[in-house]
Structures are given as structure tokens and as C-alpha cells.
Amino acid sequence: MKTRRLGEWLEVTIPEKWDGFTIERIMKKEWKVPRKLLHKFRTERGVTLNGESKHWKQSTVKQGDAFRVRVFEPQELEVTPAFIDIDVVYEDDHLLVINKPAGQYTHPSQPNQTDTLVNAAAFYFQINGIEATPKYVHRLDRDTSGAVLFAKHDLAIAMLGEQLKKRDIQRTYIAWVEGKIKPAKGNINEPIGKDRHHAVRRRVSKGGQEAETSYELLRYEADQKASLIKLQLKSGRTHQIRVHMSHIGYPLLGDELYGGKRNFSGHQALHAAKMAFVHPFTEETIECLAMPSDTSSIFKPEHVRLLE
């Protein structure tokens, strides 16, 4: 879909498939704009058709029309910016994908915490003149590295959040697990719940939430007695990969919480290496590879390239 930014406005050239649609159908059905945001666009006249504010229910669009939505209006920065280097994997007017290092929280958990990826993204927004608060679409555990997706405005976070809910954002992980994994390819479909004996740990539990993980062997290192595997989630439970791999007898290297032996890095060997999704506005397929950014990491660029 053809789009461009015009100051505070996003302009979309109406495609053939939208010909004859009302403005209301585009906003509610095609983009699934949340009710609160719909109200804001209506009351502030934040939607125009060919430069005019039109009645949403009565006005239909035709191919080639200029459909504009005011999504880039300046917003206050709601998080403390902190100067922390970030590794930008992908960026456009709507989205930002950052390669998070292991050992960093995705977002603050306390009011005075300023060392998280969100704080770093806020500083990046500030120095690049992006007048908004970075909004993370999903999170990674502190000790998991890799790609984290951010939205730059309210409509983007709403649309990407809907994609995440429908599992349309595909995230591929790589991990080192203990031993030579057998079979070389498999699917783990076991519910996950809290471990009542430990405040943080999760476990496979009949009364837990549905959870499904698929894995595939990429490489076996005989000298390390470890398997490099790729994984994809069909659900997003806390510690899901770590719990499932430990459950079938192949805990992640360094994951002492789930039975893994300590490795030189001091944390579980898990990296969110690849992300793929359909751009909410251009409808292009976006694919991002997050290369290991820490030279001391157990993961190397060659491991991520196995996913290409």
C-alpha cells in the first residue's frame, strides 16, 4: 500500500481493494482502531479525505483518493530518557526494532529505574526529534537477548498489539541446550503454570495455560555436548521455552533456574534472532535479523544466519 508522511499526518493512497468502502469501515474493520482512539480522531477531526473532513458513515472512498490520519501529533515523553547505546535493527516512521542485549530489562519495574531498553529508546527518540513515548509491543526476559518491537504512535501500537494477539508476529529464537536433542525436530504442547514452591519459576502443569513450542536442531557441538536449536512459539507464556525444553530433558545452557548447568555468560543461552510481520500500514512483509551484539555472547552471527 502506498503511504507517506506529511508533517503530523499519514497519507494513504486508497488501493483498489478499498474502493467503495466508507471511512468508518476502514477505521473499524480494516485497521481495527480501538474505541478510545476512534473517539479522539472523530472529535479532533483527525481524519480527512482528499483534504476535507467527511462524515465517516456516509462518505465512501475510491481508488487513488488521499486518505489522511493525524497520527504523528507531538506527545509528551512519559519515561526518563537514558543515554545507553542501542542496536537498531529496523526503523521507519511507525516502528522501531531494537536488538536488546542480555542482562537488560525491557521496561522499568520501579519508578526510579532508568537502565532499561525503554529508557534507552526514549533517549533515542529524544535525540532524533521523535516527539512520543516508545511503546513496546512485546517483552523479553532480562537475560534473553534479541529483537524487541516498538511502536512510535498510538495507532501503530494498537494495530501491532492486535497482530501480536492473533499471533501474526512471528518470532524465531535460537538456543543452546544441553545434550544432543532427539528427535531433531519436534513440537511440545504442554500447559504452563506457576510453581507454588518458587516465586519466579514456572512449570508444566495440567491446570496451567495452554502453551505450544516447536523446535528444530540446527547444529550439534560434540565438544560442548550441546545442541543449537531454533524455536517458534504458538503462545507466549512466561519462561515458555525454558520450561518446555527443561521438561523434555534438554535445559538451556546457563539456565540454572530450570536445571541447566552454569556457562561462562552466566545466563540462559536464548536469543530472539528473527522477527517477521506484515507492516500495519504499507502491508509489506518486514523481516529482521538481530545479530548478537555482545562479543562475549555464546551466540555468533553465523548462528543467526542459519535462519536466513
mmCIF file of C-alpha atoms in Angstrom:
data_model
loop_
_atom_site.group_PDB
_atom_site.id
_atom_site.type_symbol
_atom_site.label_atom_id
_atom_site.label_comp_id
_atom_site.label_asym_id
_atom_site.label_seq_id
_atom_site.Cartn_x
_atom_site.Cartn_y
_atom_site.Cartn_z
ATOM 1 C CA MET A 1 0.000 0.000 0.000
ATOM 2 C CA LYS A 2 1.325 3.457 -0.875
ATOM 3 C CA THR A 3 1.814 5.713 2.153
ATOM 4 C CA ARG A 4 3.761 8.845 3.023
ATOM 5 C CA ARG A 5 4.200 11.171 5.977
ATOM 6 C CA LEU A 6 3.074 14.794 5.640
ATOM 7 C CA GLY A 7 4.038 16.561 8.868
ATOM 8 C CA GLU A 8 1.699 15.259 11.574
ATOM 9 C CA TRP A 9 -0.388 13.346 9.032
ATOM 10 C CA LEU A 10 -0.112 9.894 7.500
ATOM 11 C CA GLU A 11 -1.411 9.857 3.935
ATOM 12 C CA VAL A 12 -2.608 6.597 2.414
ATOM 13 C CA THR A 13 -3.420 6.358 -1.281
ATOM 14 C CA ILE A 14 -6.633 4.341 -1.383
ATOM 15 C CA PRO A 15 -5.926 0.942 -3.017
ATOM 16 C CA GLU A 16 -8.305 -0.855 -5.342
ATOM 17 C CA LYS A 17 -9.360 -3.326 -2.637
ATOM 18 C CA TRP A 18 -10.781 -0.449 -0.546
ATOM 19 C CA ASP A 19 -12.762 1.081 -3.416
ATOM 20 C CA GLY A 20 -16.295 1.848 -2.217
ATOM 21 C CA PHE A 21 -15.532 1.418 1.488
ATOM 22 C CA THR A 22 -16.765 4.016 3.971
ATOM 23 C CA ILE A 23 -14.280 5.851 6.161
ATOM 24 C CA GLU A 24 -15.869 4.099 9.137
ATOM 25 C CA ARG A 25 -15.255 0.652 7.631
ATOM 26 C CA ILE A 26 -11.575 1.452 7.035
ATOM 27 C CA MET A 27 -11.091 2.659 10.600
ATOM 28 C CA LYS A 28 -13.155 -0.022 12.346
ATOM 29 C CA LYS A 29 -12.876 -3.105 10.168
ATOM 30 C CA GLU A 30 -9.670 -2.787 8.143
ATOM 31 C CA TRP A 31 -7.478 -1.115 10.764
ATOM 32 C CA LYS A 32 -9.481 -2.160 13.860
ATOM 33 C CA VAL A 33 -8.813 1.162 15.605
ATOM 34 C CA PRO A 34 -9.680 0.935 19.340
ATOM 35 C CA ARG A 35 -12.761 2.790 20.559
ATOM 36 C CA LYS A 36 -10.865 5.406 22.571
ATOM 37 C CA LEU A 37 -8.665 6.274 19.597
ATOM 38 C CA LEU A 38 -11.669 6.338 17.258
ATOM 39 C CA HIS A 39 -13.303 8.895 19.540
ATOM 40 C CA LYS A 40 -10.152 11.031 19.519
ATOM 41 C CA PHE A 41 -9.902 11.004 15.715
ATOM 42 C CA ARG A 42 -13.606 11.898 15.400
ATOM 43 C CA THR A 43 -13.711 14.725 17.919
ATOM 44 C CA GLU A 44 -10.412 16.272 16.816
ATOM 45 C CA ARG A 45 -11.170 15.870 13.103
ATOM 46 C CA GLY A 46 -8.079 13.738 12.747
ATOM 47 C CA VAL A 47 -9.197 12.020 9.527
ATOM 48 C CA THR A 48 -9.606 13.687 6.123
ATOM 49 C CA LEU A 49 -10.473 12.512 2.609
ATOM 50 C CA ASN A 50 -8.906 14.489 -0.232
ATOM 51 C CA GLY A 51 -8.194 17.316 2.210
ATOM 52 C CA GLU A 52 -11.726 17.542 3.644
ATOM 53 C CA SER A 53 -13.252 16.357 6.902
ATOM 54 C CA LYS A 54 -16.069 13.988 5.895
ATOM 55 C CA HIS A 55 -18.917 12.097 7.577
ATOM 56 C CA TRP A 56 -17.474 8.664 8.367
ATOM 57 C CA LYS A 57 -20.612 6.580 7.849
ATOM 58 C CA GLN A 58 -21.795 8.282 4.668
ATOM 59 C CA SER A 59 -18.553 9.035 2.813
ATOM 60 C CA THR A 60 -17.104 6.331 0.574
ATOM 61 C CA VAL A 61 -13.605 6.282 -0.871
ATOM 62 C CA LYS A 62 -12.409 5.413 -4.341
ATOM 63 C CA GLN A 63 -9.107 4.113 -5.656
ATOM 64 C CA GLY A 64 -6.456 6.837 -5.732
ATOM 65 C CA ASP A 65 -8.091 9.073 -3.098
ATOM 66 C CA ALA A 66 -5.842 10.722 -0.499
ATOM 67 C CA PHE A 67 -6.861 9.383 2.926
ATOM 68 C CA ARG A 68 -5.113 11.134 5.804
ATOM 69 C CA VAL A 69 -4.964 10.348 9.518
ATOM 70 C CA ARG A 70 -3.260 12.572 12.096
ATOM 71 C CA VAL A 71 -1.078 10.023 13.872
ATOM 72 C CA PHE A 72 2.156 11.977 14.324
ATOM 73 C CA GLU A 73 0.985 14.783 16.596
ATOM 74 C CA PRO A 74 3.580 15.508 19.316
ATOM 75 C CA GLN A 75 3.140 13.679 22.619
ATOM 76 C CA GLU A 76 4.836 14.106 25.970
ATOM 77 C CA LEU A 77 7.712 11.806 26.821
ATOM 78 C CA GLU A 78 6.376 9.680 29.700
ATOM 79 C CA VAL A 79 9.590 7.856 30.593
ATOM 80 C CA THR A 80 13.006 9.109 31.704
ATOM 81 C CA PRO A 81 15.463 9.025 28.777
ATOM 82 C CA ALA A 82 18.867 7.475 29.499
ATOM 83 C CA PHE A 83 21.957 7.561 27.319
ATOM 84 C CA ILE A 84 22.504 3.877 26.553
ATOM 85 C CA ASP A 85 23.740 2.696 23.164
ATOM 86 C CA ILE A 86 21.173 0.718 21.218
ATOM 87 C CA ASP A 87 21.439 -1.550 18.187
ATOM 88 C CA VAL A 88 18.675 -0.547 15.748
ATOM 89 C CA VAL A 89 17.669 -3.452 13.510
ATOM 90 C CA TYR A 90 14.805 -1.756 11.634
ATOM 91 C CA GLU A 91 13.154 1.658 11.699
ATOM 92 C CA ASP A 92 10.573 3.698 9.818
ATOM 93 C CA ASP A 93 8.051 6.428 10.723
ATOM 94 C CA HIS A 94 5.885 3.974 12.653
ATOM 95 C CA LEU A 95 8.123 1.236 14.085
ATOM 96 C CA LEU A 96 11.463 0.601 15.712
ATOM 97 C CA VAL A 97 13.098 -2.803 16.247
ATOM 98 C CA ILE A 98 15.952 -2.856 18.757
ATOM 99 C CA ASN A 99 18.363 -5.699 19.451
ATOM 100 C CA LYS A 100 18.288 -5.987 23.249
ATOM 101 C CA PRO A 101 21.444 -7.244 24.984
ATOM 102 C CA ALA A 102 21.243 -9.965 27.622
ATOM 103 C CA GLY A 103 21.141 -8.607 31.167
ATOM 104 C CA GLN A 104 18.898 -5.622 30.400
ATOM 105 C CA TYR A 105 15.239 -5.313 31.383
ATOM 106 C CA THR A 106 12.784 -4.408 28.628
ATOM 107 C CA HIS A 107 10.976 -1.790 30.720
ATOM 108 C CA PRO A 108 11.175 -0.241 34.217
ATOM 109 C CA SER A 109 9.586 -2.166 37.063
ATOM 110 C CA GLN A 110 10.198 0.620 39.606
ATOM 111 C CA PRO A 111 9.586 4.400 39.312
ATOM 112 C CA ASN A 112 13.262 5.331 39.593
ATOM 113 C CA GLN A 113 14.620 2.640 37.256
ATOM 114 C CA THR A 114 16.345 4.171 34.209
ATOM 115 C CA ASP A 115 18.616 1.437 32.855
ATOM 116 C CA THR A 116 16.060 -0.419 30.718
ATOM 117 C CA LEU A 117 15.581 -0.732 26.975
ATOM 118 C CA VAL A 118 12.577 1.621 27.147
ATOM 119 C CA ASN A 119 14.747 4.325 28.767
ATOM 120 C CA ALA A 120 17.369 3.839 26.053
ATOM 121 C CA ALA A 121 14.688 4.031 23.341
ATOM 122 C CA ALA A 122 13.319 7.228 24.928
ATOM 123 C CA PHE A 123 16.750 8.861 24.634
ATOM 124 C CA TYR A 124 16.962 7.708 21.018
ATOM 125 C CA PHE A 125 13.549 9.278 20.343
ATOM 126 C CA GLN A 126 14.632 12.500 22.031
ATOM 127 C CA ILE A 127 17.865 12.995 20.095
ATOM 128 C CA ASN A 128 16.161 12.114 16.809
ATOM 129 C CA GLY A 129 13.277 14.539 17.257
ATOM 130 C CA ILE A 130 10.596 11.869 17.707
ATOM 131 C CA GLU A 131 8.067 13.563 19.993
ATOM 132 C CA ALA A 132 6.486 10.493 21.540
ATOM 133 C CA THR A 133 6.980 7.799 24.164
ATOM 134 C CA PRO A 134 8.371 4.476 22.878
ATOM 135 C CA LYS A 135 5.753 1.766 23.322
ATOM 136 C CA TYR A 136 6.968 -1.838 23.405
ATOM 137 C CA VAL A 137 4.772 -4.363 21.608
ATOM 138 C CA HIS A 138 6.198 -7.372 23.477
ATOM 139 C CA ARG A 139 8.875 -8.083 26.082
ATOM 140 C CA LEU A 140 11.898 -10.316 26.536
ATOM 141 C CA ASP A 141 13.217 -11.706 29.810
ATOM 142 C CA ARG A 142 16.108 -9.756 31.286
ATOM 143 C CA ASP A 143 18.643 -12.441 30.340
ATOM 144 C CA THR A 144 17.220 -13.129 26.875
ATOM 145 C CA SER A 145 18.778 -11.087 24.083
ATOM 146 C CA GLY A 146 17.376 -10.182 20.684
ATOM 147 C CA ALA A 147 14.743 -8.274 18.738
ATOM 148 C CA VAL A 148 12.141 -6.172 20.546
ATOM 149 C CA LEU A 149 9.474 -4.311 18.564
ATOM 150 C CA PHE A 150 8.433 -0.757 19.487
ATOM 151 C CA ALA A 151 5.698 1.498 18.100
ATOM 152 C CA LYS A 152 6.131 5.248 17.637
ATOM 153 C CA HIS A 153 2.491 6.329 17.888
ATOM 154 C CA ASP A 154 -0.850 5.217 19.338
ATOM 155 C CA LEU A 155 -2.350 3.793 16.156
ATOM 156 C CA ALA A 156 0.765 1.725 15.465
ATOM 157 C CA ILE A 157 0.801 0.205 18.961
ATOM 158 C CA ALA A 158 -2.903 -0.637 18.665
ATOM 159 C CA MET A 159 -2.523 -2.352 15.288
ATOM 160 C CA LEU A 160 0.667 -4.203 16.225
ATOM 161 C CA GLY A 161 -0.882 -5.258 19.526
ATOM 162 C CA GLU A 162 -3.758 -6.791 17.574
ATOM 163 C CA GLN A 163 -1.276 -8.663 15.367
ATOM 164 C CA LEU A 164 0.514 -9.971 18.446
ATOM 165 C CA LYS A 165 -2.781 -11.127 19.967
ATOM 166 C CA LYS A 166 -3.637 -13.008 16.756
ATOM 167 C CA ARG A 167 -0.064 -14.438 16.672
ATOM 168 C CA ASP A 168 0.645 -12.783 13.337
ATOM 169 C CA ILE A 169 4.047 -11.540 14.521
ATOM 170 C CA GLN A 170 6.398 -14.463 14.009
ATOM 171 C CA ARG A 171 9.385 -14.577 16.358
ATOM 172 C CA THR A 172 12.106 -17.171 15.908
ATOM 173 C CA TYR A 173 14.550 -17.893 18.722
ATOM 174 C CA ILE A 174 17.837 -19.736 18.826
ATOM 175 C CA ALA A 175 19.065 -21.514 21.939
ATOM 176 C CA TRP A 176 21.856 -23.776 23.111
ATOM 177 C CA VAL A 177 20.530 -26.776 25.030
ATOM 178 C CA GLU A 178 22.385 -29.498 26.883
ATOM 179 C CA GLY A 179 22.997 -32.757 25.056
ATOM 180 C CA LYS A 180 22.174 -33.980 21.562
ATOM 181 C CA ILE A 181 18.485 -33.320 21.168
ATOM 182 C CA LYS A 182 16.339 -36.197 19.900
ATOM 183 C CA PRO A 183 14.264 -36.216 17.859
ATOM 184 C CA ALA A 184 15.903 -33.484 15.778
ATOM 185 C CA LYS A 185 12.555 -31.804 15.220
ATOM 186 C CA GLY A 186 9.545 -31.701 17.476
ATOM 187 C CA ASN A 187 6.540 -29.940 18.955
ATOM 188 C CA ILE A 188 5.898 -29.519 22.671
ATOM 189 C CA ASN A 189 2.283 -28.908 23.625
ATOM 190 C CA GLU A 190 2.135 -28.745 27.421
ATOM 191 C CA PRO A 191 0.282 -26.232 29.655
ATOM 192 C CA ILE A 192 2.392 -23.951 31.842
ATOM 193 C CA GLY A 193 1.507 -22.635 35.296
ATOM 194 C CA LYS A 194 3.191 -21.108 38.328
ATOM 195 C CA ASP A 195 5.358 -23.225 40.595
ATOM 196 C CA ARG A 196 3.804 -22.845 44.042
ATOM 197 C CA HIS A 197 7.160 -23.649 45.657
ATOM 198 C CA HIS A 198 9.031 -20.810 43.918
ATOM 199 C CA ALA A 199 8.022 -17.171 43.378
ATOM 200 C CA VAL A 200 9.597 -16.853 39.914
ATOM 201 C CA ARG A 201 9.742 -20.331 38.448
ATOM 202 C CA ARG A 202 7.084 -21.802 36.151
ATOM 203 C CA ARG A 203 6.365 -25.474 35.459
ATOM 204 C CA VAL A 204 4.347 -27.768 33.217
ATOM 205 C CA SER A 205 1.005 -28.100 34.979
ATOM 206 C CA LYS A 206 -2.318 -29.638 33.974
ATOM 207 C CA GLY A 207 -4.086 -26.601 35.382
ATOM 208 C CA GLY A 208 -1.812 -24.146 33.595
ATOM 209 C CA GLN A 209 -2.287 -22.065 30.453
ATOM 210 C CA GLU A 210 -2.092 -23.656 27.023
ATOM 211 C CA ALA A 211 1.435 -23.426 25.605
ATOM 212 C CA GLU A 212 2.989 -24.777 22.423
ATOM 213 C CA THR A 213 6.624 -24.663 21.288
ATOM 214 C CA SER A 214 8.174 -26.090 18.127
ATOM 215 C CA TYR A 215 11.914 -26.733 17.819
ATOM 216 C CA GLU A 216 14.426 -27.928 15.242
ATOM 217 C CA LEU A 217 18.093 -28.886 15.542
ATOM 218 C CA LEU A 218 20.447 -26.548 13.672
ATOM 219 C CA ARG A 219 23.842 -27.833 14.827
ATOM 220 C CA TYR A 220 25.361 -30.187 17.373
ATOM 221 C CA GLU A 221 28.704 -29.360 19.001
ATOM 222 C CA ALA A 222 30.196 -32.647 20.204
ATOM 223 C CA ASP A 223 32.989 -30.987 22.217
ATOM 224 C CA GLN A 224 30.458 -28.842 24.097
ATOM 225 C CA LYS A 225 27.864 -31.629 24.265
ATOM 226 C CA ALA A 226 25.294 -29.020 23.290
ATOM 227 C CA SER A 227 22.709 -28.555 20.532
ATOM 228 C CA LEU A 228 21.933 -25.294 18.780
ATOM 229 C CA ILE A 229 18.214 -25.259 18.064
ATOM 230 C CA LYS A 230 15.706 -22.859 16.552
ATOM 231 C CA LEU A 231 12.345 -22.394 18.248
ATOM 232 C CA GLN A 232 8.999 -20.803 17.489
ATOM 233 C CA LEU A 233 6.168 -20.143 19.905
ATOM 234 C CA LYS A 234 2.495 -20.634 19.176
ATOM 235 C CA SER A 235 1.720 -18.968 22.513
ATOM 236 C CA GLY A 236 3.602 -16.547 24.703
ATOM 237 C CA ARG A 237 3.798 -17.785 28.289
ATOM 238 C CA THR A 238 6.329 -16.600 30.842
ATOM 239 C CA HIS A 239 9.568 -18.628 30.529
ATOM 240 C CA GLN A 240 7.849 -20.858 27.955
ATOM 241 C CA ILE A 241 10.938 -22.000 26.036
ATOM 242 C CA ARG A 242 12.920 -22.535 29.214
ATOM 243 C CA VAL A 243 10.136 -24.569 30.867
ATOM 244 C CA HIS A 244 9.366 -26.690 27.808
ATOM 245 C CA MET A 245 12.977 -27.545 26.980
ATOM 246 C CA SER A 246 13.718 -28.458 30.594
ATOM 247 C CA HIS A 247 10.539 -30.561 30.680
ATOM 248 C CA ILE A 248 11.707 -32.777 27.802
ATOM 249 C CA GLY A 249 15.170 -33.158 29.313
ATOM 250 C CA TYR A 250 17.171 -30.548 27.382
ATOM 251 C CA PRO A 251 17.535 -27.461 29.591
ATOM 252 C CA LEU A 252 19.136 -24.348 28.143
ATOM 253 C CA LEU A 253 22.825 -23.860 28.798
ATOM 254 C CA GLY A 254 23.274 -21.495 31.726
ATOM 255 C CA ASP A 255 19.644 -21.772 32.843
ATOM 256 C CA GLU A 256 20.205 -22.791 36.451
ATOM 257 C CA LEU A 257 16.602 -21.985 37.383
ATOM 258 C CA TYR A 258 15.426 -24.833 35.156
ATOM 259 C CA GLY A 259 18.213 -27.351 35.667
ATOM 260 C CA GLY A 260 20.819 -26.115 33.208
ATOM 261 C CA LYS A 261 24.498 -26.004 34.052
ATOM 262 C CA ARG A 262 26.109 -22.610 34.510
ATOM 263 C CA ASN A 263 28.007 -21.369 31.455
ATOM 264 C CA PHE A 264 30.594 -18.619 31.013
ATOM 265 C CA SER A 265 27.952 -15.987 30.209
ATOM 266 C CA GLY A 266 26.086 -16.508 33.491
ATOM 267 C CA HIS A 267 22.596 -16.585 31.968
ATOM 268 C CA GLN A 268 20.408 -18.785 29.797
ATOM 269 C CA ALA A 269 21.549 -19.198 26.182
ATOM 270 C CA LEU A 270 18.457 -17.798 24.463
ATOM 271 C CA HIS A 271 18.337 -15.197 21.687
ATOM 272 C CA ALA A 272 15.327 -13.755 19.802
ATOM 273 C CA ALA A 273 17.059 -13.885 16.454
ATOM 274 C CA LYS A 274 14.380 -13.246 13.840
ATOM 275 C CA MET A 275 11.119 -11.332 13.597
ATOM 276 C CA ALA A 276 8.678 -11.288 10.692
ATOM 277 C CA PHE A 277 5.351 -9.482 10.360
ATOM 278 C CA VAL A 278 3.180 -7.597 7.898
ATOM 279 C CA HIS A 279 3.611 -3.836 8.219
ATOM 280 C CA PRO A 280 0.308 -2.419 9.545
ATOM 281 C CA PHE A 281 0.238 0.468 7.051
ATOM 282 C CA THR A 282 2.289 -0.430 3.970
ATOM 283 C CA GLU A 283 1.283 -4.132 4.191
ATOM 284 C CA GLU A 284 4.819 -5.126 3.207
ATOM 285 C CA THR A 285 6.388 -8.166 4.878
ATOM 286 C CA ILE A 286 9.101 -6.994 7.263
ATOM 287 C CA GLU A 287 11.826 -9.474 8.235
ATOM 288 C CA CYS A 288 14.501 -8.577 10.766
ATOM 289 C CA LEU A 289 17.569 -10.499 11.882
ATOM 290 C CA ALA A 290 19.066 -9.500 15.226
ATOM 291 C CA MET A 291 22.777 -10.321 15.254
ATOM 292 C CA PRO A 292 24.426 -10.981 18.633
ATOM 293 C CA SER A 293 25.723 -7.600 19.787
ATOM 294 C CA ASP A 294 27.925 -8.755 22.671
ATOM 295 C CA THR A 295 31.297 -10.146 21.565
ATOM 296 C CA SER A 296 31.345 -12.385 24.655
ATOM 297 C CA SER A 297 27.977 -13.901 23.733
ATOM 298 C CA ILE A 298 27.693 -17.647 23.283
ATOM 299 C CA PHE A 299 25.841 -16.821 20.053
ATOM 300 C CA LYS A 300 27.634 -15.726 16.886
ATOM 301 C CA PRO A 301 26.371 -14.060 13.683
ATOM 302 C CA GLU A 302 26.861 -17.364 11.853
ATOM 303 C CA HIS A 303 24.267 -18.956 14.152
ATOM 304 C CA VAL A 304 21.648 -16.325 13.246
ATOM 305 C CA ARG A 305 22.437 -16.637 9.532
ATOM 306 C CA LEU A 306 21.316 -20.261 9.691
ATOM 307 C CA LEU A 307 17.784 -18.820 9.816
ATOM 308 C CA GLU A 308 18.094 -16.929 6.516
#
